[in-house]
mmCIF file of C-alpha atoms and ligand atoms in Angstrom:
data_model
loop_
_atom_site.group_PDB
_atom_site.id
_atom_site.type_symbol
_atom_site.label_atom_id
_atom_site.label_comp_id
_atom_site.label_asym_id
_atom_site.label_seq_id
_atom_site.Cartn_x
_atom_site.Cartn_y
_atom_site.Cartn_z
ATOM 1 C CA MET A 1 -35.688 110.476 60.401
ATOM 2 C CA ALA A 2 -33.914 107.146 60.610
ATOM 3 C CA GLY A 3 -35.157 104.594 58.091
ATOM 4 C CA PHE A 4 -37.546 107.104 56.514
ATOM 5 C CA PHE A 5 -38.381 106.686 52.805
ATOM 6 C CA ILE A 6 -39.469 109.788 50.867
ATOM 7 C CA THR A 7 -40.344 109.819 47.176
ATOM 8 C CA ILE A 8 -40.770 112.890 44.952
ATOM 9 C CA GLU A 9 -43.100 112.733 41.956
ATOM 10 C CA GLY A 10 -44.434 114.976 39.215
ATOM 11 C CA ILE A 11 -44.685 115.345 35.459
ATOM 12 C CA ASP A 12 -41.628 116.223 33.372
ATOM 13 C CA GLY A 13 -40.169 119.635 34.215
ATOM 14 C CA SER A 14 -42.062 119.947 37.511
ATOM 15 C CA GLY A 15 -38.856 120.860 39.342
ATOM 16 C CA LYS A 16 -38.886 117.717 41.491
ATOM 17 C CA SER A 17 -35.172 116.924 41.022
ATOM 18 C CA THR A 18 -34.213 120.415 42.217
ATOM 19 C CA GLN A 19 -36.564 120.040 45.196
ATOM 20 C CA ALA A 20 -35.143 116.595 45.994
ATOM 21 C CA ARG A 21 -31.608 118.062 46.099
ATOM 22 C CA LEU A 22 -32.663 121.043 48.218
ATOM 23 C CA LEU A 23 -34.482 118.788 50.676
ATOM 24 C CA ARG A 24 -31.432 116.519 50.940
ATOM 25 C CA ASP A 25 -29.173 119.540 51.613
ATOM 26 C CA LYS A 26 -31.479 120.934 54.306
ATOM 27 C CA LEU A 27 -31.865 117.600 56.080
ATOM 28 C CA VAL A 28 -28.093 117.034 56.003
ATOM 29 C CA GLU A 29 -27.609 120.552 57.409
ATOM 30 C CA ILE A 30 -29.649 119.648 60.491
ATOM 31 C CA GLY A 31 -27.690 116.446 60.994
ATOM 32 C CA HIS A 32 -29.582 113.672 59.167
ATOM 33 C CA ASP A 33 -27.883 110.874 57.287
ATOM 34 C CA VAL A 34 -29.501 111.130 53.849
ATOM 35 C CA ILE A 35 -29.170 109.291 50.553
ATOM 36 C CA LEU A 36 -30.536 110.963 47.430
ATOM 37 C CA THR A 37 -31.292 108.627 44.565
ATOM 38 C CA ARG A 38 -33.458 108.476 41.436
ATOM 39 C CA GLU A 39 -35.473 106.227 39.146
ATOM 40 C CA PRO A 40 -35.153 104.755 36.659
ATOM 41 C CA GLY A 41 -31.627 104.111 37.930
ATOM 42 C CA GLY A 42 -29.977 104.563 41.292
ATOM 43 C CA SER A 43 -27.891 101.385 41.166
ATOM 44 C CA LYS A 44 -25.363 100.273 38.541
ATOM 45 C CA GLY A 45 -27.676 97.749 36.859
ATOM 46 C CA ALA A 46 -30.694 100.038 37.038
ATOM 47 C CA GLU A 47 -28.728 102.898 35.443
ATOM 48 C CA GLU A 48 -27.933 100.548 32.543
ATOM 49 C CA ILE A 49 -31.640 99.772 32.162
ATOM 50 C CA ARG A 50 -32.333 103.552 32.337
ATOM 51 C CA SER A 51 -30.649 104.194 28.997
ATOM 52 C CA LEU A 52 -32.711 101.416 27.378
ATOM 53 C CA LEU A 53 -35.842 103.083 28.702
ATOM 54 C CA LEU A 54 -35.231 106.776 28.137
ATOM 55 C CA GLN A 55 -33.511 106.860 24.783
ATOM 56 C CA GLY A 56 -34.919 106.149 21.347
ATOM 57 C CA ASN A 57 -38.359 106.430 19.808
ATOM 58 C CA THR A 58 -41.525 106.726 21.878
ATOM 59 C CA ASP A 59 -42.712 103.365 20.477
ATOM 60 C CA ARG A 60 -39.441 101.548 21.194
ATOM 61 C CA TRP A 61 -41.145 99.218 23.743
ATOM 62 C CA SER A 62 -44.682 97.973 24.207
ATOM 63 C CA ALA A 63 -46.357 99.228 27.384
ATOM 64 C CA GLU A 64 -46.058 95.746 28.939
ATOM 65 C CA THR A 65 -42.317 95.421 28.185
ATOM 66 C CA GLU A 66 -41.779 98.892 29.571
ATOM 67 C CA ILE A 67 -43.462 97.932 32.851
ATOM 68 C CA LEU A 68 -41.205 94.878 33.127
ATOM 69 C CA LEU A 69 -38.081 96.950 32.464
ATOM 70 C CA PHE A 70 -39.039 99.627 35.021
ATOM 71 C CA THR A 71 -39.860 96.920 37.565
ATOM 72 C CA ALA A 72 -36.555 95.099 36.901
ATOM 73 C CA ALA A 73 -34.639 98.354 37.359
ATOM 74 C CA ARG A 74 -36.583 99.082 40.567
ATOM 75 C CA ARG A 75 -35.968 95.622 41.984
ATOM 76 C CA ASP A 76 -32.204 96.049 41.566
ATOM 77 C CA HIS A 77 -32.347 99.558 43.037
ATOM 78 C CA VAL A 78 -34.387 98.448 46.063
ATOM 79 C CA GLU A 79 -32.246 95.336 46.676
ATOM 80 C CA ARG A 80 -28.890 97.040 46.385
ATOM 81 C CA LEU A 81 -29.429 100.573 47.594
ATOM 82 C CA ILE A 82 -32.795 101.452 49.140
ATOM 83 C CA GLU A 83 -33.361 98.514 51.531
ATOM 84 C CA PRO A 84 -29.767 98.422 52.835
ATOM 85 C CA ALA A 85 -29.889 102.196 53.440
ATOM 86 C CA LEU A 86 -33.219 102.027 55.296
ATOM 87 C CA ILE A 87 -32.000 99.075 57.368
ATOM 88 C CA ALA A 88 -28.907 101.136 58.235
ATOM 89 C CA ASP A 89 -31.329 103.848 59.495
ATOM 90 C CA GLN A 90 -30.550 106.345 56.747
ATOM 91 C CA THR A 91 -33.194 108.606 55.230
ATOM 92 C CA VAL A 92 -33.739 107.846 51.545
ATOM 93 C CA ILE A 93 -35.066 110.478 49.125
ATOM 94 C CA CYS A 94 -35.953 108.984 45.753
ATOM 95 C CA ASP A 95 -36.662 111.110 42.671
ATOM 96 C CA ARG A 96 -39.583 109.062 41.214
ATOM 97 C CA PHE A 97 -40.641 105.560 42.288
ATOM 98 C CA VAL A 98 -43.585 103.200 41.655
ATOM 99 C CA ASP A 99 -46.134 106.047 41.375
ATOM 100 C CA SER A 100 -44.393 107.131 38.158
ATOM 101 C CA THR A 101 -44.921 103.630 36.741
ATOM 102 C CA ARG A 102 -48.572 103.760 37.828
ATOM 103 C CA ILE A 103 -48.988 106.996 35.875
ATOM 104 C CA TYR A 104 -46.671 106.745 32.860
ATOM 105 C CA GLN A 105 -47.180 103.040 32.100
ATOM 106 C CA GLY A 106 -50.305 102.156 34.085
ATOM 107 C CA TYR A 107 -52.529 104.701 32.386
ATOM 108 C CA ALA A 108 -50.622 105.660 29.269
ATOM 109 C CA HIS A 109 -51.764 103.266 26.558
ATOM 110 C CA HIS A 110 -54.365 100.824 27.885
ATOM 111 C CA ASN A 111 -55.398 100.429 31.469
ATOM 112 C CA LEU A 112 -52.422 98.524 32.834
ATOM 113 C CA ARG A 113 -52.606 100.001 36.319
ATOM 114 C CA LYS A 114 -53.610 96.632 37.840
ATOM 115 C CA LEU A 115 -50.587 94.975 36.252
ATOM 116 C CA VAL A 116 -48.284 97.631 37.712
ATOM 117 C CA ASP A 117 -49.794 97.075 41.174
ATOM 118 C CA LYS A 118 -49.542 93.285 40.872
ATOM 119 C CA LEU A 119 -45.878 93.391 39.871
ATOM 120 C CA HIS A 120 -45.158 95.879 42.634
ATOM 121 C CA ASN A 121 -46.739 93.597 45.225
ATOM 122 C CA LEU A 122 -44.922 90.552 43.833
ATOM 123 C CA MET A 123 -41.432 91.955 43.304
ATOM 124 C CA ILE A 124 -40.902 95.236 45.150
ATOM 125 C CA PHE A 125 -43.051 95.302 48.357
ATOM 126 C CA ARG A 126 -41.490 98.519 49.654
ATOM 127 C CA ASN A 127 -43.765 101.577 49.759
ATOM 128 C CA PRO A 128 -42.746 105.142 50.550
ATOM 129 C CA ASP A 129 -43.507 106.625 53.987
ATOM 130 C CA LEU A 130 -44.141 109.979 52.328
ATOM 131 C CA THR A 131 -44.676 111.015 48.693
ATOM 132 C CA ILE A 132 -44.236 114.646 47.663
ATOM 133 C CA LEU A 133 -46.100 115.531 44.464
ATOM 134 C CA ILE A 134 -44.986 118.707 42.706
ATOM 135 C CA ASP A 135 -47.923 119.863 40.604
ATOM 136 C CA ILE A 136 -47.369 122.057 37.549
ATOM 137 C CA ASP A 137 -49.039 123.090 34.285
ATOM 138 C CA PRO A 138 -47.513 120.822 31.583
ATOM 139 C CA THR A 139 -46.862 123.712 29.167
ATOM 140 C CA ILE A 140 -44.528 125.240 31.788
ATOM 141 C CA GLY A 141 -43.089 121.812 32.641
ATOM 142 C CA LEU A 142 -42.271 120.843 29.068
ATOM 143 C CA LYS A 143 -40.655 124.221 28.337
ATOM 144 C CA ARG A 144 -38.354 123.691 31.303
ATOM 145 C CA SER A 145 -37.524 120.106 30.469
ATOM 146 C CA PHE A 146 -36.721 120.756 26.794
ATOM 147 C CA ALA A 147 -34.518 123.689 27.894
ATOM 148 C CA ARG A 148 -32.320 121.057 29.597
ATOM 149 C CA SER A 149 -31.980 119.454 26.141
ATOM 150 C CA ASN A 150 -30.394 116.091 26.853
ATOM 151 C CA HIS A 151 -31.030 112.891 24.909
ATOM 152 C CA GLU A 152 -33.418 111.304 27.462
ATOM 153 C CA THR A 153 -36.553 112.599 25.787
ATOM 154 C CA ARG A 154 -38.652 109.482 25.075
ATOM 155 C CA PHE A 155 -41.320 110.569 27.548
ATOM 156 C CA GLU A 156 -41.101 114.342 27.100
ATOM 157 C CA ASN A 157 -41.828 113.646 23.427
ATOM 158 C CA LEU A 158 -45.309 112.449 24.403
ATOM 159 C CA GLY A 159 -46.360 116.125 24.214
ATOM 160 C CA THR A 160 -48.503 118.516 26.258
ATOM 161 C CA ALA A 161 -51.863 116.744 25.875
ATOM 162 C CA LYS A 162 -50.550 113.446 27.285
ATOM 163 C CA GLN A 163 -48.552 115.228 30.008
ATOM 164 C CA SER A 164 -51.773 116.975 30.944
ATOM 165 C CA ILE A 165 -53.569 113.630 31.376
ATOM 166 C CA MET A 166 -50.649 112.429 33.493
ATOM 167 C CA ARG A 167 -50.848 115.538 35.652
ATOM 168 C CA ASN A 168 -54.532 114.801 36.376
ATOM 169 C CA ASN A 169 -53.782 111.149 37.052
ATOM 170 C CA PHE A 170 -51.057 112.112 39.533
ATOM 171 C CA LEU A 171 -53.586 114.301 41.366
ATOM 172 C CA LYS A 172 -56.081 111.406 41.413
ATOM 173 C CA LEU A 173 -53.383 109.091 42.736
ATOM 174 C CA ALA A 174 -52.709 111.551 45.551
ATOM 175 C CA ASN A 175 -56.370 111.096 46.532
ATOM 176 C CA ASP A 176 -56.026 107.297 46.378
ATOM 177 C CA PHE A 177 -53.187 107.362 48.924
ATOM 178 C CA PRO A 178 -53.999 110.336 51.182
ATOM 179 C CA ASP A 179 -51.942 108.981 54.098
ATOM 180 C CA ARG A 180 -48.643 109.313 52.296
ATOM 181 C CA PHE A 181 -49.218 111.908 49.512
ATOM 182 C CA VAL A 182 -48.832 115.653 49.843
ATOM 183 C CA VAL A 183 -49.221 118.038 46.889
ATOM 184 C CA PHE A 184 -47.199 121.255 46.431
ATOM 185 C CA ASP A 185 -47.889 123.969 43.855
ATOM 186 C CA GLY A 186 -44.786 123.841 41.631
ATOM 187 C CA GLU A 187 -45.418 127.135 39.847
ATOM 188 C CA ARG A 188 -44.074 129.251 42.728
ATOM 189 C CA ASP A 189 -40.511 130.398 43.420
ATOM 190 C CA PHE A 190 -38.375 127.293 43.974
ATOM 191 C CA GLY A 191 -36.932 128.638 47.252
ATOM 192 C CA ILE A 192 -40.435 129.085 48.703
ATOM 193 C CA ILE A 193 -41.460 125.584 47.606
ATOM 194 C CA ALA A 194 -38.285 124.172 49.187
ATOM 195 C CA LYS A 195 -39.076 125.903 52.512
ATOM 196 C CA ASP A 196 -42.640 124.529 52.484
ATOM 197 C CA ILE A 197 -41.457 121.003 51.719
ATOM 198 C CA PHE A 198 -38.784 121.049 54.418
ATOM 199 C CA SER A 199 -41.221 122.278 57.021
ATOM 200 C CA TYR A 200 -43.830 119.663 56.009
ATOM 201 C CA VAL A 201 -41.307 116.795 56.024
ATOM 202 C CA THR A 202 -39.911 117.559 59.467
ATOM 203 C CA LYS A 203 -43.424 117.925 60.960
ATOM 204 C CA PHE A 204 -44.690 114.767 59.202
ATOM 205 C CA ASN A 205 -41.764 112.758 60.519
ATOM 206 C CA ALA A 206 -42.265 114.040 64.056
ATOM 207 C CA THR A 207 -45.945 112.948 63.939
ATOM 208 C CA GLN A 208 -45.015 109.519 62.602
ATOM 209 C CA THR A 209 -42.361 109.022 65.253
ATOM 210 C CA THR A 210 -44.804 109.986 67.999
ATOM 211 C CA ALA A 211 -47.459 107.638 66.560
ATOM 212 C CA LYS A 212 -44.952 104.769 66.392
ATOM 213 C CA THR A 213 -43.857 105.419 69.980
ATOM 214 C CA HIS A 214 -47.465 105.497 71.184
ATOM 215 C CA ASN A 215 -48.224 102.262 69.357
ATOM 216 C CA GLY A 216 -45.130 100.624 70.851
HETATM 217 P P1 TMP B 301 -36.760 112.055 35.023
HETATM 218 O O1 TMP B 301 -36.893 113.066 33.930
HETATM 219 O O2 TMP B 301 -37.461 112.395 36.272
HETATM 220 O O3 TMP B 301 -35.319 111.617 35.233
HETATM 221 O O4 TMP B 301 -37.544 110.733 34.533
HETATM 222 C C1 TMP B 301 -37.264 110.166 33.325
HETATM 223 C C2 TMP B 301 -38.498 109.752 32.599
HETATM 224 O O5 TMP B 301 -38.857 108.416 32.956
HETATM 225 C C3 TMP B 301 -39.714 110.610 32.812
HETATM 226 O O6 TMP B 301 -40.133 111.129 31.566
HETATM 227 C C4 TMP B 301 -40.758 109.664 33.338
HETATM 228 C C5 TMP B 301 -40.248 108.292 32.986
HETATM 229 N N1 TMP B 301 -40.613 107.230 33.934
HETATM 230 C C6 TMP B 301 -41.627 106.349 33.585
HETATM 231 O O7 TMP B 301 -42.200 106.461 32.510
HETATM 232 N N2 TMP B 301 -41.953 105.342 34.456
HETATM 233 C C7 TMP B 301 -41.314 105.168 35.655
HETATM 234 O O8 TMP B 301 -41.627 104.236 36.409
HETATM 235 C C8 TMP B 301 -40.254 106.101 36.005
HETATM 236 C C9 TMP B 301 -39.525 105.927 37.311
HETATM 237 C C10 TMP B 301 -39.950 107.113 35.116
#
């Protein structure tokens, strides 16, 4: 799995952070060199931007400013952590990446999806090899995420109706990028989901490696 980049996506409370940790643990157990990271954040500068983004009122930033801040945080994260790790042949698992910006900022207020894509192509370039989408009913998701009760609630505060639109947009996005997206039902027991994900990831990687070998 050397140099393999996996992202995990889903609405708030989907259980993706738990699944990211479990996947990391299982891959390490079978001998892979894995880095687990998250967005917004993952590097020192990006973690500083994270608090600007996740704390305060929902209307703290305009949608455009928010896209710039997420992209700035991502650029630092990719430059300082993700690219060096992939070049060093490590496997990187990232809890959220550009698909979250496509959904939360790209579709949230006006249609800014094209702007998100443009900035991504200009400043980030890197795309995941595999994206795991954990799909869940937003009423269950929000219950879970408020139970964690920390102060990073700017986006959870958007409420069930908006989270529901985001859920549907994530599913549409999975159809836009069928080569790298796989969707898992997040309403099942977390141990069963973890098993399914692990089995999918190891098979997916084996297919990719074979394809790369065949293509030289
Ligand atoms: P987390 O709960 O997975 O740590 O994510 C924090 C919040 O940040 C979550 O509500 C979604 C939001 N977010 C965006 O709005 N755009 C982005 O690009 C990313 C990475 C996260």
